[in-house]
PDB file of C-alpha atoms in Angstrom:
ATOM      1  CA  UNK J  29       4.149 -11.956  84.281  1.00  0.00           C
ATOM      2  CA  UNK J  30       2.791 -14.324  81.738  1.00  0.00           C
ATOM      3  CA  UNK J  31       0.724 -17.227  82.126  1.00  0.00           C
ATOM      4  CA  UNK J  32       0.431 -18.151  78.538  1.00  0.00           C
ATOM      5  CA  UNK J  33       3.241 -20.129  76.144  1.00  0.00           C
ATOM      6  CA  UNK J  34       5.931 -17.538  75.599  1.00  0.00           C
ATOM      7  CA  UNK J  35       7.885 -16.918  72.450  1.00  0.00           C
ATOM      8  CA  UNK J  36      11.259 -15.205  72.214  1.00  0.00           C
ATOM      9  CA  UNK J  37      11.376 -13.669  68.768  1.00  0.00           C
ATOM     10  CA  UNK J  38      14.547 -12.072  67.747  1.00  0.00           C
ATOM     11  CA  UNK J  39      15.263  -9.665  64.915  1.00  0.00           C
ATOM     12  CA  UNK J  40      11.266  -9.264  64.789  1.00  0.00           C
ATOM     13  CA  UNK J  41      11.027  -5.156  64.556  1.00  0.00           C
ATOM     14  CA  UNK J  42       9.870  -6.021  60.901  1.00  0.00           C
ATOM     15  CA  UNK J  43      10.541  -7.742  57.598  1.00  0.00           C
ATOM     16  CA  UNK J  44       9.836 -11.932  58.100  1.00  0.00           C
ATOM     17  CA  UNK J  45      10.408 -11.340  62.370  1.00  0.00           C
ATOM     18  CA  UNK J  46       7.650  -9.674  62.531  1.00  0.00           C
ATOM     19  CA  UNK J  47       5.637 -12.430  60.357  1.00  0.00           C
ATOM     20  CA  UNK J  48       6.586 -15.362  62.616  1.00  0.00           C
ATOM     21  CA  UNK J  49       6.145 -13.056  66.334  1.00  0.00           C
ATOM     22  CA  UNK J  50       2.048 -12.343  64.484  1.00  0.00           C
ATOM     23  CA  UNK J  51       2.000 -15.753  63.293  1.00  0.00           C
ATOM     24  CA  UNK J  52       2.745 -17.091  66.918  1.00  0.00           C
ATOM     25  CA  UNK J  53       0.279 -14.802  68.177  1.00  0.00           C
ATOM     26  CA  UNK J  54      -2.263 -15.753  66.375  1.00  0.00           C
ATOM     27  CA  UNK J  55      -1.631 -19.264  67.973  1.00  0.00           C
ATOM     28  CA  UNK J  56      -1.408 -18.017  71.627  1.00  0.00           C
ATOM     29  CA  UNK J  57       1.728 -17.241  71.993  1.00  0.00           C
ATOM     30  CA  UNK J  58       2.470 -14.016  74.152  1.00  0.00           C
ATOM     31  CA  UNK J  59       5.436 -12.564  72.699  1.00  0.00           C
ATOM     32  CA  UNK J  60       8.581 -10.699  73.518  1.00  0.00           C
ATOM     33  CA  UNK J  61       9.687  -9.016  70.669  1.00  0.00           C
ATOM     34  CA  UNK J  62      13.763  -7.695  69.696  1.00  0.00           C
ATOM     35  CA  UNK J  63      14.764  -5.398  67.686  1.00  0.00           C
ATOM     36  CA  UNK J  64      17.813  -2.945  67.044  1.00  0.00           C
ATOM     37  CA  UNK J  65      17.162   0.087  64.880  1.00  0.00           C
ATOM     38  CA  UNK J  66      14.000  -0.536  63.560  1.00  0.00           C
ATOM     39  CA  UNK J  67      11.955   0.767  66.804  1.00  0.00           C
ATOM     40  CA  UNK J  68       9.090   2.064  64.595  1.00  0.00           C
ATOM     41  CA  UNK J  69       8.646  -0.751  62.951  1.00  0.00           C
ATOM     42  CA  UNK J  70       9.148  -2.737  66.167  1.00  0.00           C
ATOM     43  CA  UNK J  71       6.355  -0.884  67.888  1.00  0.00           C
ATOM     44  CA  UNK J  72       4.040  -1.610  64.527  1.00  0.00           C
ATOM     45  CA  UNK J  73       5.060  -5.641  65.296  1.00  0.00           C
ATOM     46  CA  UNK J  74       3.839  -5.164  68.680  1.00  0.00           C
ATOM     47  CA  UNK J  75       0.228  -3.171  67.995  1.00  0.00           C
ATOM     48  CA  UNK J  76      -0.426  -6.205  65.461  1.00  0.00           C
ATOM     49  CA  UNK J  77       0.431  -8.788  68.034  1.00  0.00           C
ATOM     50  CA  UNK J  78      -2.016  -6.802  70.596  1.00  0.00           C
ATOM     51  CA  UNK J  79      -4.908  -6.912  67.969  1.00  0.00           C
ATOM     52  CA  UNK J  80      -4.639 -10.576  68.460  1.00  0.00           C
ATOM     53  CA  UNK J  81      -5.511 -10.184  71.883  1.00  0.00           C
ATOM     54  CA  UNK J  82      -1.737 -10.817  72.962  1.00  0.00           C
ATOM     55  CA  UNK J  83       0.873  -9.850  75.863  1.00  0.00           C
ATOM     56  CA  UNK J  84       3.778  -8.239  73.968  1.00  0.00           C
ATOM     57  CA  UNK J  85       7.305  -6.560  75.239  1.00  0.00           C
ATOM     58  CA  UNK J  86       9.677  -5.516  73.320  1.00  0.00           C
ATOM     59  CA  UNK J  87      13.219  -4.994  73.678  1.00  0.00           C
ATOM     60  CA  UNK J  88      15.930  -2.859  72.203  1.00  0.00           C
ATOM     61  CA  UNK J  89      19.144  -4.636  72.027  1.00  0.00           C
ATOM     62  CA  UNK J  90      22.598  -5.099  69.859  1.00  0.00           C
ATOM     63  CA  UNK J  91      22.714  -8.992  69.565  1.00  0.00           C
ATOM     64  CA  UNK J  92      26.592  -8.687  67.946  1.00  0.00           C
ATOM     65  CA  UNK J  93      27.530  -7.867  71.841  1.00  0.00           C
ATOM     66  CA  UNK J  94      27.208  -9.754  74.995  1.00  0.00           C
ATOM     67  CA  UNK J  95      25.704  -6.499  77.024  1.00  0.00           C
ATOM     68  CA  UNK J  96      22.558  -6.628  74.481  1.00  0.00           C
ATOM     69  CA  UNK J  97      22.085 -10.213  74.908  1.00  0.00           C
ATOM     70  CA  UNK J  98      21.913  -9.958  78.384  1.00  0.00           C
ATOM     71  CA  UNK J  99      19.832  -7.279  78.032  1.00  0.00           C
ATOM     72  CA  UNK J 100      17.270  -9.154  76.373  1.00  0.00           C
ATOM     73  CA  UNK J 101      17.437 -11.993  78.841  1.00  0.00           C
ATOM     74  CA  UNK J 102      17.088  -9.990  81.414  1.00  0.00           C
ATOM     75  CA  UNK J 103      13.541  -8.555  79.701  1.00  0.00           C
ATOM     76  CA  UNK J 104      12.633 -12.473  79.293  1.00  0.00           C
ATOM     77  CA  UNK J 105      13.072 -13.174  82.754  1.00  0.00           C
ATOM     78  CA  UNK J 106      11.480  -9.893  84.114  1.00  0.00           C
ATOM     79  CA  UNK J 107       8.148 -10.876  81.602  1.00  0.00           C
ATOM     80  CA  UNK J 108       8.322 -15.176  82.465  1.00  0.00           C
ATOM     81  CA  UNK J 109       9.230 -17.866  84.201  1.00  0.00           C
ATOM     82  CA  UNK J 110       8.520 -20.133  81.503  1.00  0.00           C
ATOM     83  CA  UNK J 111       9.867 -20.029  78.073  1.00  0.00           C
ATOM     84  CA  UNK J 112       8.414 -22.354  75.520  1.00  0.00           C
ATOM     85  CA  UNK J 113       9.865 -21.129  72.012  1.00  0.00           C
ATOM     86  CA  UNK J 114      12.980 -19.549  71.618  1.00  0.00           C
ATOM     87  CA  UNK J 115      13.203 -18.443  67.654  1.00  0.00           C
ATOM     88  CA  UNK J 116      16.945 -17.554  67.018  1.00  0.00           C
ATOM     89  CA  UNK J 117      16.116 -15.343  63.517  1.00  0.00           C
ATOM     90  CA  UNK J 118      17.899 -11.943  63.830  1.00  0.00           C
ATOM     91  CA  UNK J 119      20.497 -12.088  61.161  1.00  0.00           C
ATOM     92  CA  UNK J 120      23.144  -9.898  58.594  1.00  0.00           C
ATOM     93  CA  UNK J 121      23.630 -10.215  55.511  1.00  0.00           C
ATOM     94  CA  UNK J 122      26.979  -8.431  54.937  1.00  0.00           C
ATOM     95  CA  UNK J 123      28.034  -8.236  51.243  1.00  0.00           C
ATOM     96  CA  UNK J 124      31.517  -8.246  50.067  1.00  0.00           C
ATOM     97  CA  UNK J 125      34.334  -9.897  47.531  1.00  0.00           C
ATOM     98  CA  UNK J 126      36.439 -11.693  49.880  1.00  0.00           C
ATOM     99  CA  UNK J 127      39.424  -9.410  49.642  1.00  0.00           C
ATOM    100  CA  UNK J 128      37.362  -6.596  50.644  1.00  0.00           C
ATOM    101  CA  UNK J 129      36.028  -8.977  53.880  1.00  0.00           C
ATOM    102  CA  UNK J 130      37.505  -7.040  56.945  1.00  0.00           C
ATOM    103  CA  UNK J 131      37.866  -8.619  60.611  1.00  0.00           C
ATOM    104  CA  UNK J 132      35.093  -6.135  61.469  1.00  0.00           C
ATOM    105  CA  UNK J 133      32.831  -7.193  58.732  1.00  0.00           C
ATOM    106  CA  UNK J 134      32.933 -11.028  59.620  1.00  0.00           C
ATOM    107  CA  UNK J 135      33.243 -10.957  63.463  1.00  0.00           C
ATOM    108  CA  UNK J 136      29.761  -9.068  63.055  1.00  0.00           C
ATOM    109  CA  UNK J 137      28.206 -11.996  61.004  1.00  0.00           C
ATOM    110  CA  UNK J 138      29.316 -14.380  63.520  1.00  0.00           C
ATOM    111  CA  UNK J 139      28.715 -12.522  66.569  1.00  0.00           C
ATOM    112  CA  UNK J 140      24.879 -11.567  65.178  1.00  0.00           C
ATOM    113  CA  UNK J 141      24.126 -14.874  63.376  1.00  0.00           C
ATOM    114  CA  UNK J 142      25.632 -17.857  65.415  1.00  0.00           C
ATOM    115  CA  UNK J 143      27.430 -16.412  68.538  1.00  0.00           C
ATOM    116  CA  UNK J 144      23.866 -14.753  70.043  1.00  0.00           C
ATOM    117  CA  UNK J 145      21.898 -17.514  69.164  1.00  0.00           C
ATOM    118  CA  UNK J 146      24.105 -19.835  71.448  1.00  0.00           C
ATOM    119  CA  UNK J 147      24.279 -17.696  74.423  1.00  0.00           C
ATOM    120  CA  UNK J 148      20.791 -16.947  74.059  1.00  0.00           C
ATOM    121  CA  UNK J 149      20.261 -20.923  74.404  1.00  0.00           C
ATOM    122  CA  UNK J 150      22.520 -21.039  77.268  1.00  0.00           C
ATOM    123  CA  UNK J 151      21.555 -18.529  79.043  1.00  0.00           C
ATOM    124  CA  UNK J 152      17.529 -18.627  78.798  1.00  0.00           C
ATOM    125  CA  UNK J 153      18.146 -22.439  79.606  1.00  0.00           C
ATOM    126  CA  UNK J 154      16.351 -22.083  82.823  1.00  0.00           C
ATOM    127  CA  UNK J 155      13.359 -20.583  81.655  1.00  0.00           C
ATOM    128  CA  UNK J 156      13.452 -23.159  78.724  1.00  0.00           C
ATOM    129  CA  UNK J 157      13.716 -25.931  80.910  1.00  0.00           C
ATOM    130  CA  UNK J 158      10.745 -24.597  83.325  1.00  0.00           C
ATOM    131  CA  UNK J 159       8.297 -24.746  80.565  1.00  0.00           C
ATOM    132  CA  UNK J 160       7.010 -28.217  79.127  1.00  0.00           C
ATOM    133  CA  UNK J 161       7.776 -29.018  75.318  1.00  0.00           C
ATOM    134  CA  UNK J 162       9.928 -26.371  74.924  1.00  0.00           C
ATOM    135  CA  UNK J 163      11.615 -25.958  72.129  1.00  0.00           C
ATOM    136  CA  UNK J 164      14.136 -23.919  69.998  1.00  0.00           C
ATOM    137  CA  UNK J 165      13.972 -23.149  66.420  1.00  0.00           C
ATOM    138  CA  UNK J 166      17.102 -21.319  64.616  1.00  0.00           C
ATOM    139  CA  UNK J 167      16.319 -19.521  61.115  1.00  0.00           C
ATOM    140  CA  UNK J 168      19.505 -21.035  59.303  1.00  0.00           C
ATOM    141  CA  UNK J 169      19.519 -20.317  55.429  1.00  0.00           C
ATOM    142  CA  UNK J 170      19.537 -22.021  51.720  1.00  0.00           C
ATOM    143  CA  UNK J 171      23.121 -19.856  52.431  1.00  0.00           C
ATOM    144  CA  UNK J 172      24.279 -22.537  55.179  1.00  0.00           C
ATOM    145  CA  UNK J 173      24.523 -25.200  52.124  1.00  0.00           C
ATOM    146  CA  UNK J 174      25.283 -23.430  48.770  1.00  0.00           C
ATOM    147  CA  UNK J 175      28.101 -20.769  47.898  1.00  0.00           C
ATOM    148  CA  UNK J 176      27.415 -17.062  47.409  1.00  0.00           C
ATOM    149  CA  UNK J 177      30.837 -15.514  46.740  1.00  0.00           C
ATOM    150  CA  UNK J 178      30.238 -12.492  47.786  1.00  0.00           C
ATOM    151  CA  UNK J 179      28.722 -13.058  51.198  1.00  0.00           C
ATOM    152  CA  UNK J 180      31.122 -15.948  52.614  1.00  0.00           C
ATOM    153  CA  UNK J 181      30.804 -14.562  56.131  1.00  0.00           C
ATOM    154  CA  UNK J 182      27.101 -15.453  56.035  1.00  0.00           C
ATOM    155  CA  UNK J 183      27.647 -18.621  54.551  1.00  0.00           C
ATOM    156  CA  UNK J 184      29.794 -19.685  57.281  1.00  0.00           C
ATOM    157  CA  UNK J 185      27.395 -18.160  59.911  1.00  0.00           C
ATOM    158  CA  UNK J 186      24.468 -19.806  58.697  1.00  0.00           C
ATOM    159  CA  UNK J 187      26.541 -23.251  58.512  1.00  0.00           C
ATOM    160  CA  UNK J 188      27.483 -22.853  61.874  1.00  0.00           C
ATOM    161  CA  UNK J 189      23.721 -22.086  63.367  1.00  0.00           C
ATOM    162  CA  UNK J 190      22.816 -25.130  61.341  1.00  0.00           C
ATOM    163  CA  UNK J 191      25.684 -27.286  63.232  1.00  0.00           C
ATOM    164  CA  UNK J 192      24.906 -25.547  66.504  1.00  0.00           C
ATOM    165  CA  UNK J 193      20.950 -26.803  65.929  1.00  0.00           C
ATOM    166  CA  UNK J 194      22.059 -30.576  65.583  1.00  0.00           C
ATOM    167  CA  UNK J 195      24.659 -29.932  68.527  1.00  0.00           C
ATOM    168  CA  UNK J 196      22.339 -28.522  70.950  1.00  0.00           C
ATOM    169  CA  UNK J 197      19.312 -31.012  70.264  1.00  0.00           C
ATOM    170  CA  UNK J 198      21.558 -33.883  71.506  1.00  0.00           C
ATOM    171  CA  UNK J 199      22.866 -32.024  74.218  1.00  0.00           C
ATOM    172  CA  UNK J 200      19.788 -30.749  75.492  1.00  0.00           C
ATOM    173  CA  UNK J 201      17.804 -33.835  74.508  1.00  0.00           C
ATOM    174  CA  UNK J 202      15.060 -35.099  76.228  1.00  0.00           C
ATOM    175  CA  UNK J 203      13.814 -32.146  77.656  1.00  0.00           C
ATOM    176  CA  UNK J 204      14.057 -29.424  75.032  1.00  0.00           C
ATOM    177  CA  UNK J 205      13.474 -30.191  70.872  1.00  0.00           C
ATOM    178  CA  UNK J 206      16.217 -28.023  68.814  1.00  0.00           C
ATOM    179  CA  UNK J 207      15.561 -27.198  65.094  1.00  0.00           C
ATOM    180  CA  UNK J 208      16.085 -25.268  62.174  1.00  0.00           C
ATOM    181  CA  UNK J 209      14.186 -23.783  59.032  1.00  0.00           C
ATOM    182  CA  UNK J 210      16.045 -23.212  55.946  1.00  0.00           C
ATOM    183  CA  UNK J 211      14.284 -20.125  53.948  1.00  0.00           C
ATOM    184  CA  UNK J 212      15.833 -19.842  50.243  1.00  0.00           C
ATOM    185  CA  UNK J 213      14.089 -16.627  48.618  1.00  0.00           C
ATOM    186  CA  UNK J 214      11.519 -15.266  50.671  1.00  0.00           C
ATOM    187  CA  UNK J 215       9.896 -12.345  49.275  1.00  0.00           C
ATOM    188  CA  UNK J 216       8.387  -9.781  51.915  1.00  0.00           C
ATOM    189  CA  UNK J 217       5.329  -7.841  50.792  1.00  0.00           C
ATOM    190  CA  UNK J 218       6.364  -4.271  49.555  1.00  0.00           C
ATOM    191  CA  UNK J 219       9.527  -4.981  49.118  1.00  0.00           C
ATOM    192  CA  UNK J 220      12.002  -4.707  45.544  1.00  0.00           C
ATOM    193  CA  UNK J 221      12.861  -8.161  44.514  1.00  0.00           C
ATOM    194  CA  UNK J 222      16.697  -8.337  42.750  1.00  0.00           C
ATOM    195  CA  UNK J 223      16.399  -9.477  39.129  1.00  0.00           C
ATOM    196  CA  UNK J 224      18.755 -12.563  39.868  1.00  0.00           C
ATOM    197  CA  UNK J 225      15.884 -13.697  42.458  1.00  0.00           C
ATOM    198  CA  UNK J 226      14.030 -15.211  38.978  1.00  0.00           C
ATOM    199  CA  UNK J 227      12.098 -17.599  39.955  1.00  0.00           C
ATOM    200  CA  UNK J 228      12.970 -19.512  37.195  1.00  0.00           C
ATOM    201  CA  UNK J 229      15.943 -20.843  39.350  1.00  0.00           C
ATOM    202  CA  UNK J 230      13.435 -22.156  41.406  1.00  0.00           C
ATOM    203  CA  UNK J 231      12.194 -25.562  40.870  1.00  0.00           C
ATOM    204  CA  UNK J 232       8.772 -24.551  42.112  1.00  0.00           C
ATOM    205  CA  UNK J 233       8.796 -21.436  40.207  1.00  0.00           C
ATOM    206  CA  UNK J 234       7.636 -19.278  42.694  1.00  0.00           C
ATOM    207  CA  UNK J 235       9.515 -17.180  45.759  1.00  0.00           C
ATOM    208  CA  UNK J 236       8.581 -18.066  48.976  1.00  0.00           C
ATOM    209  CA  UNK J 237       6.559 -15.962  51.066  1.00  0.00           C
ATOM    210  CA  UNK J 238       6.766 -15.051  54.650  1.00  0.00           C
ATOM    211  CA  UNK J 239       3.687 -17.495  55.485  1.00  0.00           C
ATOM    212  CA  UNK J 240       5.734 -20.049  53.996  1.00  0.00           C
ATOM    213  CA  UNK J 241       8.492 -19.517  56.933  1.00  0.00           C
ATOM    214  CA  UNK J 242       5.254 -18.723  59.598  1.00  0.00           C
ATOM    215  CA  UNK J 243       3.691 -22.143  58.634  1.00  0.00           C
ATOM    216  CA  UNK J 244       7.128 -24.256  59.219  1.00  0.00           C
ATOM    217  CA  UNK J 245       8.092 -22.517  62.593  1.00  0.00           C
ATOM    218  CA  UNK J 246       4.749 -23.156  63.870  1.00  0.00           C
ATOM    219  CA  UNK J 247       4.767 -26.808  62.589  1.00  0.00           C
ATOM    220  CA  UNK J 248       8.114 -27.387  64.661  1.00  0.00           C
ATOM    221  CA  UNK J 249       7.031 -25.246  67.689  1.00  0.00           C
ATOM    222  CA  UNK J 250       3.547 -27.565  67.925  1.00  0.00           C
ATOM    223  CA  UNK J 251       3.293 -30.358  65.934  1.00  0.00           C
ATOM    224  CA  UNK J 252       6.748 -31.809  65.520  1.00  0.00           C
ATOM    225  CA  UNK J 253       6.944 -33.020  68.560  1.00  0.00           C
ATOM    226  CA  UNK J 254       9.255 -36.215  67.726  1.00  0.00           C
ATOM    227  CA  UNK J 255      11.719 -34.118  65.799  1.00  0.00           C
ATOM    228  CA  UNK J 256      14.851 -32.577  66.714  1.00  0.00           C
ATOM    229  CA  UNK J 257      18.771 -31.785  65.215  1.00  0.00           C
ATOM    230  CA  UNK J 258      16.586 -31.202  61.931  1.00  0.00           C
ATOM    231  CA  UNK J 259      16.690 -28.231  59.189  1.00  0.00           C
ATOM    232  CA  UNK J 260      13.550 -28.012  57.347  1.00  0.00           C
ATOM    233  CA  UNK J 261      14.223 -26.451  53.985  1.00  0.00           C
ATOM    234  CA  UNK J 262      11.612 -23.941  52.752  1.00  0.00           C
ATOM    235  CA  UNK J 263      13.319 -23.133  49.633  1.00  0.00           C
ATOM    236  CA  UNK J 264      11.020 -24.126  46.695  1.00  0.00           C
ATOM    237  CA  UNK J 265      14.073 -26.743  46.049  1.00  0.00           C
ATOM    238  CA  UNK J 266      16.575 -24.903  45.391  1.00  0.00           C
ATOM    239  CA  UNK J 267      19.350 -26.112  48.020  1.00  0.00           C
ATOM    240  CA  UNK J 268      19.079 -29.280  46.116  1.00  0.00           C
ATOM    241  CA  UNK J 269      20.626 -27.818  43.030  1.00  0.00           C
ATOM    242  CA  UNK J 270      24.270 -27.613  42.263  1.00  0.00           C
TER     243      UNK J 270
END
């Protein structure tokens, strides 16, 4: 058992995940660490969080279903009492015209992108409200505010994490703070970037990078301590443009 603040990171087997579980290591946080195929990867997140001198589980779990998030509940309660950062970021991106949208393709969005981040919150409430400051961040997207036709069921997931952010910080108000970043193109190291990702469609005229994302989470998680129902963009500006 832990006696050190305790993240919940989910979706952080690699890609920007893994950025935010290091980058809360790197700030104390012992970590427990979900993933659902990408186990080698997963086990690289946690040998980078242990370099940091940091307790790290991981956990193998389907968030579109209700048996994997209670599976990874039950590995938060079996490594803490305490939970002080709950970071809602696993996520699909499912791509699609909408007459090709099936019931299977967009009760997966929902289920992975909104549905588990709620019963997450509800049911790692206890552990949430044991801790002091606690807080829980949601990794919504520019996607919750502009139109991309060919991925509505992500649109409407990411809209509804951003609603369930501003509904849960009144409802859980005083005790626990409840926010959300916004990334718009975040480019992971090694990875292709798609030609329409220009970043001359970005005001700032760069991508973002995953320290970008690291850098806001952490600002919430510590120093934001009079905010909550907030989304932070980190998006270069482009959300603002219609």
């Amino acid at each position: 058992m832990s006696a050190a603040k305790v993240a919940l990171v989910t979706g952080a087997g690699h890609r920007l995940g893994r950025h935010i579980a290091c980058g809360l290591a790197e700030n104390g946080y012992d970590c427990v660490v979900h993933y659902h195929r990408a186990k080698a990867e997963a086990e690289e997140t946690a040998r980078q969080i242990r370099k940091r001198k940091r307790n790290v589980v991981l956990v193998r779990a389907d968030l579109a279903t209700m048996d994997g998030i209670a599976t990874v509940v039950g590995a938060v309660r079996e490594f803490t009492e305490y939970l002080h950062l709950l970071v809602n970021n696993a996520g699909v991106f499912p791509s699609a015209a909408f007459e090709q949208v099936t019931p299977e393709i967009f009760d997966h969005a929902i289920n992975v992108n909104v549905r588990s981040a709620f019963f997450l919150s509800q049911q790692l409430l206890p552990l949430l409200r044991n801790a002091r400051g606690s807080s829980i961040i949601n990794i919504a997207s520019a996607g919750a505010y502009q139109t991309w036709t060919n991925h509505i069921p992500y649109n409407i997931s990411k809209a509804g994490l951003v609603m369930l952010t501003r509904a849960l910080a009144k409802t859980l108000a005083p005790d626990i703070r409840v926010n959300a970043v916004a990334p718009g193109v975040i480019v992971v190291p090694g990875e292709p970037v798609r030609k329409e990702l220009s970043p001359e469609r970005i005001p700032l005229r760069r991508h973002g990078l995953p320290d970008d994302i690291v850098k806001a989470v952490l600002y919430l998680a510590e120093d934001a301590c009079y905010l909550t129902g907030h989304v932070l963009p980190v998006d270069g500006g482009i959300i603002d443009i219609k």
